[in-house]
XYZ file of C-alpha atoms in Angstrom:
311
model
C 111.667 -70.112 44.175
C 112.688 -70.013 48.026
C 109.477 -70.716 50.020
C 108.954 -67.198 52.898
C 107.066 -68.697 55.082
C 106.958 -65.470 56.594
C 105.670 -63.433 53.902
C 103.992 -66.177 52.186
C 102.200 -66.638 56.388
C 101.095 -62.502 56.401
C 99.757 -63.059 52.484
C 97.510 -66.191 53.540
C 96.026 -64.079 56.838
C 95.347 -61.443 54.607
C 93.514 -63.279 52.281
C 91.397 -65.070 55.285
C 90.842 -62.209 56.721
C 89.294 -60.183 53.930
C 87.027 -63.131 53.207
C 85.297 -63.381 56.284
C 85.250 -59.795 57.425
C 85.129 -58.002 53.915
C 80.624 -58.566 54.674
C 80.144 -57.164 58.245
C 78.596 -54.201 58.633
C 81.530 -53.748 61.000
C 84.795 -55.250 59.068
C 87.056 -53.117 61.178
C 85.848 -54.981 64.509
C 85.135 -58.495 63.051
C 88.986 -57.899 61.882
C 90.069 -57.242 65.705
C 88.099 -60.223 66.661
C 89.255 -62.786 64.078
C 93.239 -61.319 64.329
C 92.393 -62.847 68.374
C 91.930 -65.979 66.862
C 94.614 -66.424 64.638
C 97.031 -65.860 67.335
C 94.886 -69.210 68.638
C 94.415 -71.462 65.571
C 97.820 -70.859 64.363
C 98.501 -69.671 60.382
C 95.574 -69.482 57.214
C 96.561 -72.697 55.079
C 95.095 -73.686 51.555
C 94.964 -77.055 52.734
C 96.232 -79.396 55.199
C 98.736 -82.697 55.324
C 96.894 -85.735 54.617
C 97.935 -86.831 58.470
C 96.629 -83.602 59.784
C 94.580 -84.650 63.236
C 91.570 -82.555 61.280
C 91.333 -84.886 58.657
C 92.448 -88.433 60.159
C 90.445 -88.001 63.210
C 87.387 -87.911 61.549
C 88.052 -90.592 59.050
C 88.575 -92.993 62.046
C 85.675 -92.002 63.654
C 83.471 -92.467 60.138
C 85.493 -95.772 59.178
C 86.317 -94.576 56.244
C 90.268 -94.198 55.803
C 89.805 -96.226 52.921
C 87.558 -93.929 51.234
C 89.346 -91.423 48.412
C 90.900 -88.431 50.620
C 90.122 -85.180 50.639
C 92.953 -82.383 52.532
C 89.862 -80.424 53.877
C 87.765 -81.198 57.055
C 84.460 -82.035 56.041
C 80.948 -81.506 58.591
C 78.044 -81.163 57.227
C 76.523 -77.811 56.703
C 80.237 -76.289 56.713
C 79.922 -73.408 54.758
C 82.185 -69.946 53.979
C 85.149 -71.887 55.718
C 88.563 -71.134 55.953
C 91.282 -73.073 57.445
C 94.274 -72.321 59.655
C 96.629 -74.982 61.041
C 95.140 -76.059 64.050
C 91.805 -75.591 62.991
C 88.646 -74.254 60.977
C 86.672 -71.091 60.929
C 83.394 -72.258 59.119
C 79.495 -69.895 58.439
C 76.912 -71.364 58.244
C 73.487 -69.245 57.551
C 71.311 -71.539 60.083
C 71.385 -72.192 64.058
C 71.005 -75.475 62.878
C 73.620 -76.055 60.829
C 75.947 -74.608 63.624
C 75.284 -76.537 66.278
C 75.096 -79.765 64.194
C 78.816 -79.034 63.375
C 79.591 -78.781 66.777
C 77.681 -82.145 67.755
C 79.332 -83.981 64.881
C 83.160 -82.522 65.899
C 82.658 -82.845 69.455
C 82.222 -86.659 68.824
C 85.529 -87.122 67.980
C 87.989 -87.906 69.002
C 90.777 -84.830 69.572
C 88.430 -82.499 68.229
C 86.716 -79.145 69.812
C 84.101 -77.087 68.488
C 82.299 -74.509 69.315
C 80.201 -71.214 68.323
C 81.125 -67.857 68.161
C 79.418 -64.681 69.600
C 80.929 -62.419 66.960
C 80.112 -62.062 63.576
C 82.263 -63.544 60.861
C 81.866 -63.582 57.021
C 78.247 -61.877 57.129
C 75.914 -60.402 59.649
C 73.714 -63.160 59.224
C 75.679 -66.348 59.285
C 76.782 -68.477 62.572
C 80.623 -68.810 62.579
C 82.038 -72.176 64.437
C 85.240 -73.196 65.374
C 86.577 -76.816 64.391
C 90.020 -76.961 66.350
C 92.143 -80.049 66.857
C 93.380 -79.411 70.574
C 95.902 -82.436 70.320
C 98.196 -79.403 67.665
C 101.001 -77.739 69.456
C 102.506 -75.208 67.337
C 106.100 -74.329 67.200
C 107.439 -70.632 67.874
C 107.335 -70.216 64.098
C 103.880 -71.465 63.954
C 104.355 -74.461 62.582
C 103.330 -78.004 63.756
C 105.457 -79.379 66.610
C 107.912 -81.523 65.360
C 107.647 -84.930 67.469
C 103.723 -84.931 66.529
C 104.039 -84.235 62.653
C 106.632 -87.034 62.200
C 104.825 -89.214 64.377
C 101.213 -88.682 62.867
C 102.447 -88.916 59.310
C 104.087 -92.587 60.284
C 100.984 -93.473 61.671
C 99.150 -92.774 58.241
C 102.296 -93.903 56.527
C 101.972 -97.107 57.814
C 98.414 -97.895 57.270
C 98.796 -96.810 53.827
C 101.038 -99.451 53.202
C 98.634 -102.377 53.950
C 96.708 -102.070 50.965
C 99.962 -100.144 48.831
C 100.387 -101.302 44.994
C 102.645 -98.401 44.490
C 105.422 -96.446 46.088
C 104.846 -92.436 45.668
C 108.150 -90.375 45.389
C 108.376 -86.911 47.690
C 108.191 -85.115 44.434
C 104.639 -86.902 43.569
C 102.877 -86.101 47.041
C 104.533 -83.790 48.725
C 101.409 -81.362 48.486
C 99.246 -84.328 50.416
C 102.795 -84.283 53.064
C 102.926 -80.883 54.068
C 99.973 -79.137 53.002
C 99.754 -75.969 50.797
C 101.012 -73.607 50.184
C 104.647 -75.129 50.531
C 108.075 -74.814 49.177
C 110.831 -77.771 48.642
C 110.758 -79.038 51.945
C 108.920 -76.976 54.715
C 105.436 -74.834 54.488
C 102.875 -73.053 56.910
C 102.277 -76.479 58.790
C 105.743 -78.034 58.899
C 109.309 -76.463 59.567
C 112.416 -77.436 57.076
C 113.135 -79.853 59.957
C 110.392 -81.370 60.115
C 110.109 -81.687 56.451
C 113.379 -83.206 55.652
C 112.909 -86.016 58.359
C 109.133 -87.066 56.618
C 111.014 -86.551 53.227
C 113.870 -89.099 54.530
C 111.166 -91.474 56.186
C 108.782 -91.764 52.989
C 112.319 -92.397 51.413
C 113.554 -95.274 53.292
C 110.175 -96.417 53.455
C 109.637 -96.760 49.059
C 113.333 -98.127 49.084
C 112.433 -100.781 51.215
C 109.855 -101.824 49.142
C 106.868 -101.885 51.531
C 104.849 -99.522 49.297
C 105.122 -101.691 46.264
C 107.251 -100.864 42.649
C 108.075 -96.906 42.824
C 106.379 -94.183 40.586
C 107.740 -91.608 39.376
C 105.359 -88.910 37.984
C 106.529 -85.534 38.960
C 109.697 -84.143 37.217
C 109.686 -80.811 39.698
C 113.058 -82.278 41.285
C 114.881 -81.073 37.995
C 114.889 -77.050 36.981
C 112.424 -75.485 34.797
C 115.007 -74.825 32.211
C 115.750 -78.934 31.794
C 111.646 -79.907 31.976
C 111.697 -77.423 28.893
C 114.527 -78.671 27.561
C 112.756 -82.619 27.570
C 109.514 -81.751 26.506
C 110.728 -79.537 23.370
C 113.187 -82.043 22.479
C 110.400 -84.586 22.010
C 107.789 -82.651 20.704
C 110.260 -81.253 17.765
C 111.135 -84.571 17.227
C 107.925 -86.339 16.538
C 107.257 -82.878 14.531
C 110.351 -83.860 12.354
C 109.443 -87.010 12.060
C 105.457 -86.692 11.116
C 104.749 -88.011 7.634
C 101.744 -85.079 7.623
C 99.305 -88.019 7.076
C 99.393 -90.400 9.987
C 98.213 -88.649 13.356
C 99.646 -91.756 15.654
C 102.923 -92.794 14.645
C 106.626 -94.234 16.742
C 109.752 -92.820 16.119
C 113.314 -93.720 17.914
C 115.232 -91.169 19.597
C 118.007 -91.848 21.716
C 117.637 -96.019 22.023
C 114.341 -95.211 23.283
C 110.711 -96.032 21.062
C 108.288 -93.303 21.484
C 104.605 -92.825 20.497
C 103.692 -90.155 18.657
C 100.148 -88.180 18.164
C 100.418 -85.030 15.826
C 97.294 -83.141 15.067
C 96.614 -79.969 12.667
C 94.568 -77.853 15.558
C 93.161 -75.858 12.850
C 93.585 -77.663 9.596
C 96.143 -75.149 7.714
C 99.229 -76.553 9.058
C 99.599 -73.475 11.238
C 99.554 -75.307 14.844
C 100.178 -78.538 15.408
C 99.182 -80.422 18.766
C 101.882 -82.817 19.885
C 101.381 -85.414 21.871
C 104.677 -87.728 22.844
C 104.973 -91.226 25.619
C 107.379 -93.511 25.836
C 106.309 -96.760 27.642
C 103.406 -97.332 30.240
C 103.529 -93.665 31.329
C 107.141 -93.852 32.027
C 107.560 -90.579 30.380
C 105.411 -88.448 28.919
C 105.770 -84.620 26.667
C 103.151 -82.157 25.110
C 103.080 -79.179 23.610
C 101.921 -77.050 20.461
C 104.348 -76.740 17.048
C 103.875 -73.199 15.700
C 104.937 -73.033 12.336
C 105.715 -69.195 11.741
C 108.815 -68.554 13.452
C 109.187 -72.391 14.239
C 108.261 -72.090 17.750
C 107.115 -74.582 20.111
C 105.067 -74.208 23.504
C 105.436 -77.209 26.188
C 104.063 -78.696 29.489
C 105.815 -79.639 32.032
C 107.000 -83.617 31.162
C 106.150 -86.090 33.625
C 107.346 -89.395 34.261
C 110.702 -91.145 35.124
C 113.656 -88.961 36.004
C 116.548 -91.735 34.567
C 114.560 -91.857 31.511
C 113.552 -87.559 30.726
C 117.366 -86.755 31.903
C 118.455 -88.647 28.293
C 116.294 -86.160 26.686
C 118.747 -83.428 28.398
């Protein structure tokens, strides 16, 4: 489906906005105040690119950008948070906790924080602002250009010191762009700015740097083909089950796939089906129902050359 960033924008504020006003004993003000800062912090985001100035920032200042990442800001005593693209909107129930989030941001580097006089969330909590001053946004509220590319080359690069594997677009493009998102583009990035990262991680895997290429994701091809590959192998290990052996290989199209077929309830109504060919080049699963010889897939993930002979 076509990502609205648009619509998809107004449903996001909505949904921030309900959460930390729906509390107050004054939503209808603490809305007024927190529409003020929108028009500030930019768009309400699920998450944020993995080279978002939020996230890398503090991982520099910590030393730990080798430590597993996380697409949310993280201070302690954050609390009730919600996040918008140049910053955070976090409540905390203690003085405390508020003003050691703004001590902690206001160490790093591009950062700002501060505390709020208003009310947000409840009555009772402290709402701070985490913003990354160094975000410009676009007219349509997205991330300027120049800086997106630039920041995600920066963590693009780094990443490939200690690389084993190449990631395909299709693989990370959540961690790219941030969520929600559609093919290319979502609340943080513009298409433009998402086809030139898309083309960069490209040339980048192609040349190796990364390491070997994986392929995971299949969401490149439609719906109606991923359904098309994962019922063609589950049917097939179902016709070829001997009823006895729950892990078994069968050959289908040149190809030798591994097979594990169990009787969910033990009357041969359902069968859980369970097909991968190779070291997770490809992989199918689904449920056989017997009456009316229906089956109900997953999405197949693994190698597009390889699912596309299942076509």
């Amino acid at each position: 489906m076509e990502f609205r960033g648009p619509s998809v924008a107004a449903a996001e504020e909505a949904k921030a906005v309900r959460y930390l006003t729906k509390n107050l004993a004054d939503p209808e003000q603490g809305k007024r105040d927190l529409e003020q800062l929108i028009k500030h912090l930019g768009p309400a985001v699920e998450s944020y690119p993995e080279w978002h100035p939020l996230l890398t920032e503090p991982r520099k200042h910590r030393g730990d950008q080798a430590s597993p990442r996380s697409l949310f800001p993280s201070f302690p005593g954050m609390d009730h948070t919600r996040n918008f693209v140049r910053g955070l909107i976090t409540c905390p129930y203690s003085d405390a906790a508020a003003d050691e989030i703004v001590k902690d941001a206001n160490q790093i580097n591009g950062l700002h924080a501060y505390r709020l006089e208003t009310p947000l969330y409840h009555d009772n909590a402290r709402p701070v602002v985490v913003e990354a001053h160094q975000v410009i946004l676009e007219a349509d509220g997205t991330i300027r250009s120049r800086d997106a590319i630039r920041w995600f080359l920066e963590t693009a690069a780094a990443d490939a010191k200690g690389a084993e594997v190449a990631e395909t677009w299709w693989n990370i493009r959540s961690e790219l762009l941030g969520r929600p998102h559609g093919a290319r583009s979502s609340l943080c990035v513009n298409q433009h700015t998402g086809a030139h990262i898309r083309k960069i991680l490209e040339a980048m895997n192609n040349s190796g740097v990364f390491g070997p290429i994986k392929e995971s994701s299949l969401e490149m091809l439609s719906e109606k083909k991923r359904q098309t590959i994962s019922e063609t192998l589950v049917r097939t290990a179902v016709k070829n089950w001997n009823k006895s052996d729950e892990q078994f290989e069968f050959e289908l199209r040149d190809e030798t796939c591994q097979a594990e077929v169990r009787d969910t309830f033990n009357d041969g109504d359902e069968l859980s089906v369970r097909v991968s060919i190779g070291d997770d080049d490809l992989y199918a699963s689904g449920f056989y129902i017997a009456k009316g010889d229906r089956v109900e897939v997953l999405d197949p993930k693994g190698k597009k050359a390889l699912a596309e002979k299942f076509l």
